Amino acid sequence: MSSSRRWLALSVLCVAALVISVDLTVLQLAIPSLTKELDPTPTGSQILWIADIYGLAMAGLLITMGVVGDRIGRKKLLVLGSVGFAGASALIAWAPDANWLIAGRALLGVAGATIYPTTLSIIRSMFADPKERTIAVGIWTGMVSGGTALGPIIGGPLLDNFWWGSVFLINLPLMGIVFLGGLLLVPESRNPQPGRLDVPSVVLSAMGILGIVYAIQESVRDGLDEPRILIAGALGLIALALFIWRQTQIEHPIIEVSLFRNRAFSGAFTANTFTMFASVGSLLLVSQYLQFVHDWSPMKAALALLPPAVMGMFAAPFVGLLIPRLGQGRVVALGLGLLALAMFLYQMTDVDAGYSALLIPTLVHGVAAACIFACTVEIIINSAPKEKSGIASGIATTGGELGAAMGMAVIGTILNAGYRHAVDLPSGLSGKEASTAGDSVGGAIEVAANQPPAIAADLVSSGKDAFMDGMHYALLTNGIILSVICVFTLITLRGLPRVFAHGDEETAVGASEASGTAAHA
């Protein structure tokens, strides 16, 4: 490929990655609209599924689709995935109820799983030069992390002027660009000896992820003592254990379990996963905080999230300048430390706090995520042979998407649990009204609209205060988890290569043990 065609093809892949990551969070601003327009009004559990099922379905199939791309051709899978993604977007834009929307988002996640890992593996095959590949991965990373933050920003103007389903229709022209650009610019690549796709492994991985996340989500509503929840969680854990065991027994595993014996790979995967866990979960809380607590419109809330989104998008390609000075491991640990700091700084927000209390932690958040993703993605995709880059890409994106799905599930669960524990409902509400208002702050605001002024004011005030309690609990949990992962990363990623600015090849400083099975670029 000529140099110009490579970079044009990269722009097509970045558009694809941007759309996939935007759709991970674009509905967060639409949740207040959903609670008003969908009939019947979604419950708190349904709202979690609406927000979470897209990332969950994608996470369950990313590794499988990475293997499929290695087998049938990554370009072919990218083109087919763009058609499926556009079709699913059009289908769910007019969802008549919450259950339809949940099912449609699941189909969208399946289509997204065909696109996400192929973009990274195609980048790996297109850019043979290590320096060019580092820049390309940095740009891709910036688009992914920026897209996650841009979801609410893109959705804001649409929600202010159109119905909530309009946030999905923007996918159609963008996926049209991916379809045509993929056909005309992207080269075909595949594993010449792909091996057989192990169907039992696919089933076990999907069962494990679905079972565990279902148990987490449903426990927030009905408690852990419900037999169906305990059974789902147990089946999920058993399925994942069997999946991991099977990967060590078959000739052509879906996941190269041996990669996780390399502490550098494990450290990068863990950092990547928990960064998405914290980032997406906290973004869900912040977008609801601006709309529910401060009564901001979707557009105003979207503009409030623009500075950190821009910061993350443009910081990622420049993180490479830090690596020669600090090394990859320290850059990742620095990012995790800053991200933990951002979670603690979010504690400054309250019902009466101004935008400045939110701006500082979100800016820190954007820089931190850029530091982490720019390094971890490259470590992961360079830890497998080129012909198996689809598998490595699938592992990288699966960790991120699973982290995002679990982040929304766990952080949303803590938020809802904190809300239900703290909310103080005024007397005079009917049983149905009390149930709705006690379920979420959106429900409290909805019920208050039909109450006498005195009761309405008490209900809204109590609902907002309870939401803040739940939000602070959830973000404090995020900060503690990230602090632990930061220490873990300093240990596992020590000795990784320092990339010098000059010379034809990169030089590793004390990297022999850390490299393990990886061929660090």
C-alpha positions as semicolon CSV with decimal commas, in nm:
position;residue;x (nm);y (nm);z (nm)
1;M;0,000;0,000;0,000
2;S;0,110;0,356;-0,067
3;S;0,157;0,578;0,235
4;S;-0,137;0,802;0,143
5;R;-0,371;0,502;0,101
6;R;-0,266;0,362;0,438
7;W;-0,358;0,684;0,619
8;L;-0,683;0,720;0,424
9;A;-0,772;0,363;0,518
10;L;-0,688;0,448;0,879
11;S;-0,939;0,734;0,867
12;V;-1,209;0,488;0,759
13;L;-1,121;0,253;1,046
14;C;-1,127;0,545;1,290
15;V;-1,476;0,646;1,174
16;A;-1,590;0,288;1,238
17;A;-1,432;0,281;1,585
18;L;-1,575;0,624;1,663
19;V;-1,931;0,516;1,581
20;I;-1,901;0,198;1,788
21;S;-1,771;0,385;2,093
22;V;-2,020;0,672;2,053
23;D;-2,307;0,424;2,069
24;L;-2,172;0,291;2,396
25;T;-2,269;0,615;2,570
26;V;-2,501;0,805;2,335
27;L;-2,811;0,684;2,521
28;Q;-2,694;0,818;2,856
29;L;-2,835;1,163;2,783
30;A;-3,147;1,005;2,638
31;I;-3,238;0,818;2,958
32;P;-3,453;1,103;3,096
33;S;-3,636;1,120;2,760
34;L;-3,678;0,744;2,757
35;T;-3,845;0,743;3,097
36;K;-4,102;0,991;2,968
37;E;-4,168;0,863;2,616
38;L;-4,152;0,484;2,630
39;D;-4,476;0,310;2,724
40;P;-4,470;0,162;2,978
41;T;-4,212;0,377;3,156
42;P;-3,894;0,169;3,203
43;T;-3,809;0,045;3,551
44;G;-3,468;0,108;3,704
45;S;-3,362;-0,242;3,603
46;Q;-3,477;-0,190;3,243
47;I;-3,289;0,140;3,225
48;L;-2,972;-0,044;3,325
49;W;-3,032;-0,305;3,056
50;I;-3,100;-0,036;2,794
51;A;-2,769;0,133;2,876
52;D;-2,573;-0,189;2,927
53;I;-2,692;-0,454;2,681
54;Y;-2,509;-0,302;2,382
55;G;-2,168;-0,326;2,546
56;L;-2,258;-0,660;2,701
57;A;-2,358;-0,823;2,372
58;M;-2,048;-0,682;2,206
59;A;-1,819;-0,802;2,483
60;G;-1,959;-1,154;2,459
61;L;-1,871;-1,183;2,090
62;L;-1,562;-0,965;2,036
63;I;-1,307;-1,243;2,067
64;T;-1,519;-1,476;1,856
65;M;-1,552;-1,216;1,582
66;G;-1,178;-1,151;1,598
67;V;-1,124;-1,519;1,522
68;V;-1,389;-1,508;1,245
69;G;-1,211;-1,209;1,089
70;D;-0,880;-1,394;1,098
71;R;-1,054;-1,681;0,918
72;I;-1,282;-1,525;0,651
73;G;-1,100;-1,194;0,603
74;R;-1,099;-0,882;0,818
75;K;-1,203;-0,646;0,539
76;K;-1,499;-0,866;0,452
77;L;-1,612;-0,876;0,815
78;L;-1,574;-0,497;0,846
79;V;-1,793;-0,436;0,541
80;L;-2,057;-0,687;0,650
81;G;-2,055;-0,543;1,001
82;S;-2,112;-0,189;0,873
83;V;-2,425;-0,304;0,688
84;G;-2,554;-0,489;0,994
85;F;-2,484;-0,196;1,224
86;A;-2,668;0,050;0,999
87;G;-2,963;-0,187;0,966
88;A;-2,989;-0,245;1,342
89;S;-2,968;0,131;1,406
90;A;-3,258;0,197;1,170
91;L;-3,459;-0,084;1,328
92;I;-3,437;0,039;1,688
93;A;-3,474;0,412;1,617
94;W;-3,851;0,362;1,635
95;A;-3,864;0,117;1,926
96;P;-4,217;0,129;2,073
97;D;-4,128;0,009;2,422
98;A;-3,839;-0,069;2,657
99;N;-3,823;-0,441;2,576
100;W;-3,800;-0,369;2,202
101;L;-3,520;-0,121;2,267
102;I;-3,328;-0,369;2,481
103;A;-3,354;-0,636;2,209
104;G;-3,251;-0,387;1,941
105;R;-2,951;-0,268;2,139
106;A;-2,844;-0,630;2,176
107;L;-2,853;-0,676;1,796
108;L;-2,656;-0,354;1,759
109;G;-2,394;-0,496;1,995
110;V;-2,365;-0,812;1,785
111;A;-2,307;-0,601;1,473
112;G;-2,056;-0,385;1,660
113;A;-1,862;-0,694;1,761
114;T;-1,792;-0,767;1,395
115;I;-1,635;-0,422;1,347
116;Y;-1,440;-0,330;1,660
117;P;-1,168;-0,601;1,667
118;T;-1,123;-0,592;1,290
119;T;-1,023;-0,224;1,298
120;L;-0,728;-0,292;1,528
121;S;-0,615;-0,607;1,350
122;I;-0,629;-0,429;1,011
123;I;-0,413;-0,150;1,155
124;R;-0,166;-0,414;1,270
125;S;-0,147;-0,561;0,920
126;M;-0,133;-0,226;0,734
127;F;0,141;-0,057;0,933
128;A;0,456;-0,267;0,931
129;D;0,678;0,020;1,047
130;P;0,677;0,030;1,430
131;K;0,681;0,409;1,452
132;E;0,393;0,450;1,205
133;R;0,197;0,181;1,387
134;T;0,247;0,358;1,721
135;I;0,108;0,680;1,573
136;A;-0,181;0,493;1,406
137;V;-0,275;0,315;1,729
138;G;-0,256;0,646;1,914
139;I;-0,496;0,808;1,668
140;W;-0,731;0,508;1,686
141;T;-0,717;0,521;2,066
142;G;-0,799;0,890;2,066
143;M;-1,104;0,828;1,849
144;V;-1,225;0,545;2,072
145;S;-1,181;0,729;2,401
146;G;-1,309;1,051;2,249
147;G;-1,607;0,871;2,099
148;T;-1,707;0,736;2,439
149;A;-1,714;1,093;2,570
150;L;-1,867;1,235;2,251
151;G;-2,171;1,008;2,273
152;P;-2,364;1,246;2,499
153;I;-2,230;1,548;2,309
154;I;-2,359;1,420;1,975
155;G;-2,685;1,308;2,131
156;G;-2,752;1,640;2,304
157;P;-2,852;1,853;2,003
158;L;-3,057;1,567;1,858
159;L;-3,248;1,518;2,182
160;D;-3,317;1,890;2,209
161;N;-3,472;1,901;1,862
162;F;-3,594;1,549;1,782
163;W;-3,717;1,233;1,952
164;W;-3,478;1,003;2,138
165;G;-3,454;0,754;1,849
166;S;-3,277;1,014;1,636
167;V;-2,951;0,937;1,815
168;F;-2,938;0,608;1,623
169;L;-3,009;0,749;1,278
170;I;-2,675;0,933;1,271
171;N;-2,514;0,588;1,240
172;L;-2,652;0,539;0,889
173;P;-2,443;0,796;0,693
174;L;-2,132;0,721;0,902
175;M;-2,159;0,349;0,840
176;G;-2,213;0,431;0,472
177;I;-1,868;0,594;0,478
178;V;-1,722;0,283;0,643
179;F;-1,890;0,057;0,387
180;L;-1,760;0,245;0,083
181;G;-1,422;0,326;0,235
182;G;-1,379;-0,036;0,339
183;L;-1,449;-0,160;-0,012
184;L;-1,224;0,094;-0,185
185;L;-0,936;0,160;0,056
186;V;-0,894;-0,113;0,317
187;P;-0,676;-0,412;0,218
188;E;-0,788;-0,767;0,281
189;S;-0,594;-0,972;0,536
190;R;-0,649;-1,302;0,714
191;N;-0,471;-1,577;0,900
192;P;-0,346;-1,826;0,636
193;Q;-0,388;-2,111;0,887
194;P;-0,687;-2,004;1,096
195;G;-0,792;-2,337;1,243
196;R;-1,145;-2,439;1,339
197;L;-1,385;-2,212;1,528
198;D;-1,475;-2,391;1,851
199;V;-1,851;-2,348;1,894
200;P;-1,865;-2,475;2,257
201;S;-1,613;-2,206;2,352
202;V;-1,832;-1,937;2,194
203;V;-2,136;-2,060;2,387
204;L;-1,949;-2,087;2,717
205;S;-1,800;-1,737;2,693
206;A;-2,137;-1,580;2,612
207;M;-2,312;-1,774;2,890
208;G;-2,049;-1,671;3,143
209;I;-2,059;-1,300;3,068
210;L;-2,438;-1,282;3,042
211;G;-2,493;-1,482;3,360
212;I;-2,264;-1,268;3,574
213;V;-2,387;-0,931;3,447
214;Y;-2,751;-1,041;3,473
215;A;-2,697;-1,139;3,835
216;I;-2,535;-0,803;3,913
217;Q;-2,807;-0,600;3,746
218;E;-3,105;-0,786;3,885
219;S;-2,966;-0,797;4,239
220;V;-3,003;-0,419;4,264
221;R;-3,380;-0,457;4,239
222;D;-3,461;-0,785;4,409
223;G;-3,159;-0,854;4,634
224;L;-2,912;-1,139;4,636
225;D;-3,147;-1,384;4,802
226;E;-3,355;-1,441;4,487
227;P;-3,291;-1,797;4,360
228;R;-3,288;-1,693;3,992
229;I;-3,017;-1,435;4,061
230;L;-2,799;-1,676;4,255
231;I;-2,845;-1,942;3,988
232;A;-2,757;-1,699;3,707
233;G;-2,443;-1,581;3,886
234;A;-2,331;-1,937;3,966
235;L;-2,393;-2,055;3,609
236;G;-2,199;-1,756;3,479
237;L;-1,896;-1,833;3,695
238;I;-1,907;-2,203;3,607
239;A;-1,936;-2,126;3,235
240;L;-1,637;-1,889;3,245
241;A;-1,431;-2,144;3,437
242;L;-1,517;-2,414;3,181
243;F;-1,438;-2,172;2,898
244;I;-1,091;-2,099;3,036
245;W;-1,026;-2,471;3,096
246;R;-1,136;-2,558;2,743
247;Q;-0,898;-2,304;2,592
248;T;-0,608;-2,501;2,740
249;Q;-0,734;-2,831;2,596
250;I;-0,822;-2,759;2,232
251;E;-0,584;-2,718;1,938
252;H;-0,723;-2,385;1,819
253;P;-0,842;-2,187;2,122
254;I;-1,043;-1,867;2,093
255;I;-0,822;-1,703;2,357
256;E;-0,452;-1,773;2,382
257;V;-0,450;-1,832;2,759
258;S;-0,072;-1,844;2,751
259;L;-0,069;-1,471;2,679
260;F;-0,197;-1,404;3,030
261;R;0,111;-1,572;3,176
262;N;0,305;-1,272;3,049
263;R;0,278;-1,015;3,328
264;A;0,307;-0,724;3,083
265;F;0,010;-0,849;2,882
266;S;-0,194;-0,917;3,199
267;G;-0,110;-0,577;3,342
268;A;-0,207;-0,393;3,024
269;F;-0,529;-0,592;2,988
270;T;-0,625;-0,524;3,351
271;A;-0,549;-0,153;3,323
272;N;-0,745;-0,125;2,998
273;T;-1,046;-0,310;3,139
274;F;-1,073;-0,116;3,464
275;T;-1,018;0,217;3,289
276;M;-1,324;0,150;3,076
277;F;-1,505;0,026;3,388
278;A;-1,444;0,354;3,569
279;S;-1,476;0,587;3,270
280;V;-1,807;0,467;3,130
281;G;-1,962;0,416;3,473
282;S;-1,869;0,766;3,587
283;L;-1,983;0,924;3,260
284;L;-2,323;0,762;3,312
285;L;-2,346;0,928;3,656
286;V;-2,223;1,269;3,541
287;S;-2,468;1,291;3,250
288;Q;-2,759;1,204;3,482
289;Y;-2,629;1,445;3,748
290;L;-2,638;1,739;3,507
291;Q;-2,989;1,662;3,384
292;F;-3,163;1,531;3,694
293;V;-2,998;1,739;3,966
294;H;-2,930;2,064;3,780
295;D;-3,225;2,033;3,539
296;W;-3,002;2,099;3,239
297;S;-3,123;2,020;2,888
298;P;-2,951;1,739;2,697
299;M;-2,779;2,000;2,478
300;K;-2,645;2,198;2,774
301;A;-2,526;1,880;2,943
302;A;-2,358;1,774;2,619
303;L;-2,168;2,102;2,591
304;A;-2,055;2,065;2,953
305;L;-1,887;1,735;2,859
306;L;-1,714;1,877;2,551
307;P;-1,384;1,996;2,714
308;P;-1,282;1,654;2,854
309;A;-1,384;1,484;2,529
310;V;-1,161;1,715;2,325
311;M;-0,882;1,676;2,581
312;G;-0,894;1,298;2,553
313;M;-0,907;1,290;2,173
314;F;-0,609;1,519;2,120
315;A;-0,396;1,403;2,411
316;A;-0,374;1,037;2,307
317;P;-0,142;1,079;2,003
318;F;0,098;1,292;2,211
319;V;0,129;1,046;2,495
320;G;0,406;0,882;2,292
321;L;0,628;1,175;2,387
322;L;0,615;1,065;2,751
323;I;0,710;0,703;2,684
324;P;1,082;0,767;2,607
325;R;1,112;0,956;2,934
326;L;0,900;0,745;3,169
327;G;0,854;0,410;2,997
328;Q;0,523;0,251;2,906
329;G;0,457;0,105;3,250
330;R;0,498;0,435;3,434
331;V;0,283;0,619;3,179
332;V;0,000;0,370;3,235
333;A;0,040;0,394;3,613
334;L;0,043;0,775;3,589
335;G;-0,283;0,763;3,397
336;L;-0,444;0,531;3,652
337;G;-0,331;0,755;3,938
338;L;-0,477;1,061;3,767
339;L;-0,800;0,875;3,694
340;A;-0,832;0,774;4,060
341;L;-0,770;1,138;4,155
342;A;-1,050;1,246;3,920
343;M;-1,292;1,007;4,093
344;F;-1,205;1,154;4,432
345;L;-1,238;1,509;4,294
346;Y;-1,590;1,427;4,176
347;Q;-1,682;1,422;4,545
348;M;-1,680;1,805;4,532
349;T;-2,007;1,796;4,340
350;D;-2,337;1,840;4,522
351;V;-2,686;1,972;4,455
352;D;-2,571;2,334;4,477
353;A;-2,223;2,301;4,322
354;G;-2,140;2,499;4,009
355;Y;-1,995;2,369;3,684
356;S;-1,638;2,443;3,800
357;A;-1,666;2,161;4,056
358;L;-1,728;1,923;3,766
359;L;-1,491;2,071;3,508
360;I;-1,167;2,005;3,697
361;P;-1,219;1,629;3,752
362;T;-1,350;1,577;3,398
363;L;-1,041;1,743;3,246
364;V;-0,814;1,526;3,462
365;H;-1,027;1,229;3,357
366;G;-0,972;1,301;2,985
367;V;-0,593;1,325;3,013
368;A;-0,574;1,015;3,234
369;A;-0,771;0,797;2,993
370;A;-0,551;0,908;2,703
371;C;-0,236;0,808;2,893
372;I;-0,373;0,465;2,968
373;F;-0,531;0,364;2,638
374;A;-0,247;0,487;2,417
375;C;-0,008;0,243;2,587
376;T;-0,223;-0,055;2,684
377;V;-0,376;-0,110;2,342
378;E;-0,035;-0,121;2,174
379;I;0,106;-0,360;2,436
380;I;-0,186;-0,598;2,389
381;I;-0,199;-0,608;2,008
382;N;0,178;-0,655;1,984
383;S;0,165;-0,956;2,217
384;A;0,054;-1,199;1,948
385;P;0,193;-1,305;1,609
386;K;0,074;-1,091;1,318
387;E;-0,139;-1,372;1,173
388;K;-0,332;-1,389;1,502
389;S;-0,375;-1,017;1,544
390;G;-0,753;-1,060;1,531
391;I;-0,739;-1,270;1,847
392;A;-0,522;-1,014;2,026
393;S;-0,744;-0,729;1,906
394;G;-1,048;-0,921;2,022
395;I;-0,894;-0,967;2,366
396;A;-0,808;-0,597;2,389
397;T;-1,150;-0,476;2,284
398;T;-1,328;-0,744;2,484
399;G;-1,155;-0,627;2,800
400;G;-1,259;-0,270;2,725
401;E;-1,617;-0,351;2,633
402;L;-1,661;-0,594;2,921
403;G;-1,518;-0,329;3,152
404;A;-1,764;-0,075;3,011
405;A;-2,057;-0,312;3,049
406;M;-1,957;-0,411;3,401
407;G;-1,891;-0,046;3,487
408;M;-2,243;0,056;3,395
409;A;-2,384;-0,248;3,573
410;V;-2,181;-0,220;3,895
411;I;-2,168;0,161;3,918
412;G;-2,535;0,185;3,823
413;T;-2,614;-0,077;4,086
414;I;-2,426;0,117;4,357
415;L;-2,600;0,438;4,249
416;N;-2,944;0,279;4,267
417;A;-2,871;0,107;4,596
418;G;-2,745;0,432;4,748
419;Y;-3,049;0,617;4,617
420;R;-3,298;0,368;4,756
421;H;-3,123;0,367;5,093
422;A;-3,117;0,747;5,123
423;V;-3,444;0,863;4,964
424;D;-3,705;0,990;5,208
425;L;-4,047;0,985;5,043
426;P;-4,314;1,227;5,171
427;S;-4,645;1,092;5,294
428;G;-4,950;1,108;5,074
429;L;-4,815;0,906;4,779
430;S;-5,002;0,604;4,647
431;G;-4,834;0,266;4,646
432;K;-4,752;0,288;4,275
433;E;-4,625;0,644;4,309
434;A;-4,406;0,552;4,605
435;S;-4,262;0,258;4,412
436;T;-4,182;0,474;4,109
437;A;-4,035;0,760;4,312
438;G;-3,833;0,521;4,528
439;D;-3,682;0,350;4,222
440;S;-3,481;0,640;4,076
441;V;-3,448;1,018;4,078
442;G;-3,610;1,025;3,734
443;G;-3,909;0,846;3,881
444;A;-3,922;1,092;4,170
445;I;-3,925;1,389;3,931
446;E;-4,193;1,224;3,720
447;V;-4,419;1,157;4,020
448;A;-4,361;1,507;4,158
449;A;-4,507;1,660;3,842
450;N;-4,853;1,536;3,946
451;Q;-4,836;1,630;4,315
452;P;-4,940;1,943;4,509
453;P;-4,658;2,203;4,523
454;A;-4,550;2,131;4,881
455;I;-4,529;1,753;4,831
456;A;-4,364;1,797;4,489
457;A;-4,092;2,021;4,631
458;D;-4,014;1,777;4,914
459;L;-4,009;1,482;4,677
460;V;-3,778;1,647;4,423
461;S;-3,543;1,771;4,697
462;S;-3,526;1,429;4,861
463;G;-3,475;1,256;4,526
464;K;-3,185;1,484;4,427
465;D;-3,016;1,449;4,767
466;A;-3,050;1,071;4,752
467;F;-2,909;1,066;4,398
468;M;-2,604;1,260;4,519
469;D;-2,549;1,008;4,797
470;G;-2,559;0,719;4,551
471;M;-2,336;0,903;4,305
472;H;-2,071;0,976;4,570
473;Y;-2,071;0,614;4,691
474;A;-2,025;0,491;4,334
475;L;-1,745;0,733;4,245
476;L;-1,563;0,669;4,572
477;T;-1,575;0,298;4,488
478;N;-1,427;0,378;4,147
479;G;-1,142;0,574;4,304
480;I;-1,051;0,296;4,547
481;I;-1,053;0,031;4,274
482;L;-0,836;0,242;4,044
483;S;-0,584;0,307;4,323
484;V;-0,541;-0,068;4,369
485;I;-0,505;-0,123;3,993
486;C;-0,244;0,156;3,978
487;V;-0,022;-0,030;4,226
488;F;-0,084;-0,358;4,042
489;T;0,021;-0,194;3,715
490;L;0,344;-0,055;3,857
491;I;0,440;-0,411;3,947
492;T;0,327;-0,594;3,633
493;L;0,442;-0,335;3,377
494;R;0,783;-0,259;3,521
495;G;1,071;-0,303;3,277
496;L;0,870;-0,239;2,960
497;P;1,049;-0,080;2,661
498;R;1,134;0,286;2,645
499;V;1,078;0,408;2,290
500;F;1,354;0,648;2,182
501;A;1,286;0,923;1,933
502;H;1,581;0,834;1,705
503;G;1,697;0,518;1,541
504;D;1,531;0,264;1,316
505;E;1,435;0,029;1,596
506;E;1,305;0,073;1,946
507;T;1,532;-0,007;2,237
508;A;1,412;-0,204;2,534
509;V;1,547;-0,115;2,874
510;G;1,533;-0,411;3,108
511;A;1,247;-0,560;2,907
512;S;1,351;-0,922;2,876
513;E;1,127;-1,053;3,153
514;A;0,842;-0,815;3,079
515;S;0,840;-0,901;2,711
516;G;0,765;-1,267;2,771
517;T;0,587;-1,399;2,467
518;A;0,516;-1,050;2,334
519;A;0,699;-0,894;2,041
520;H;0,688;-0,533;2,153
521;A;0,704;-0,305;1,855
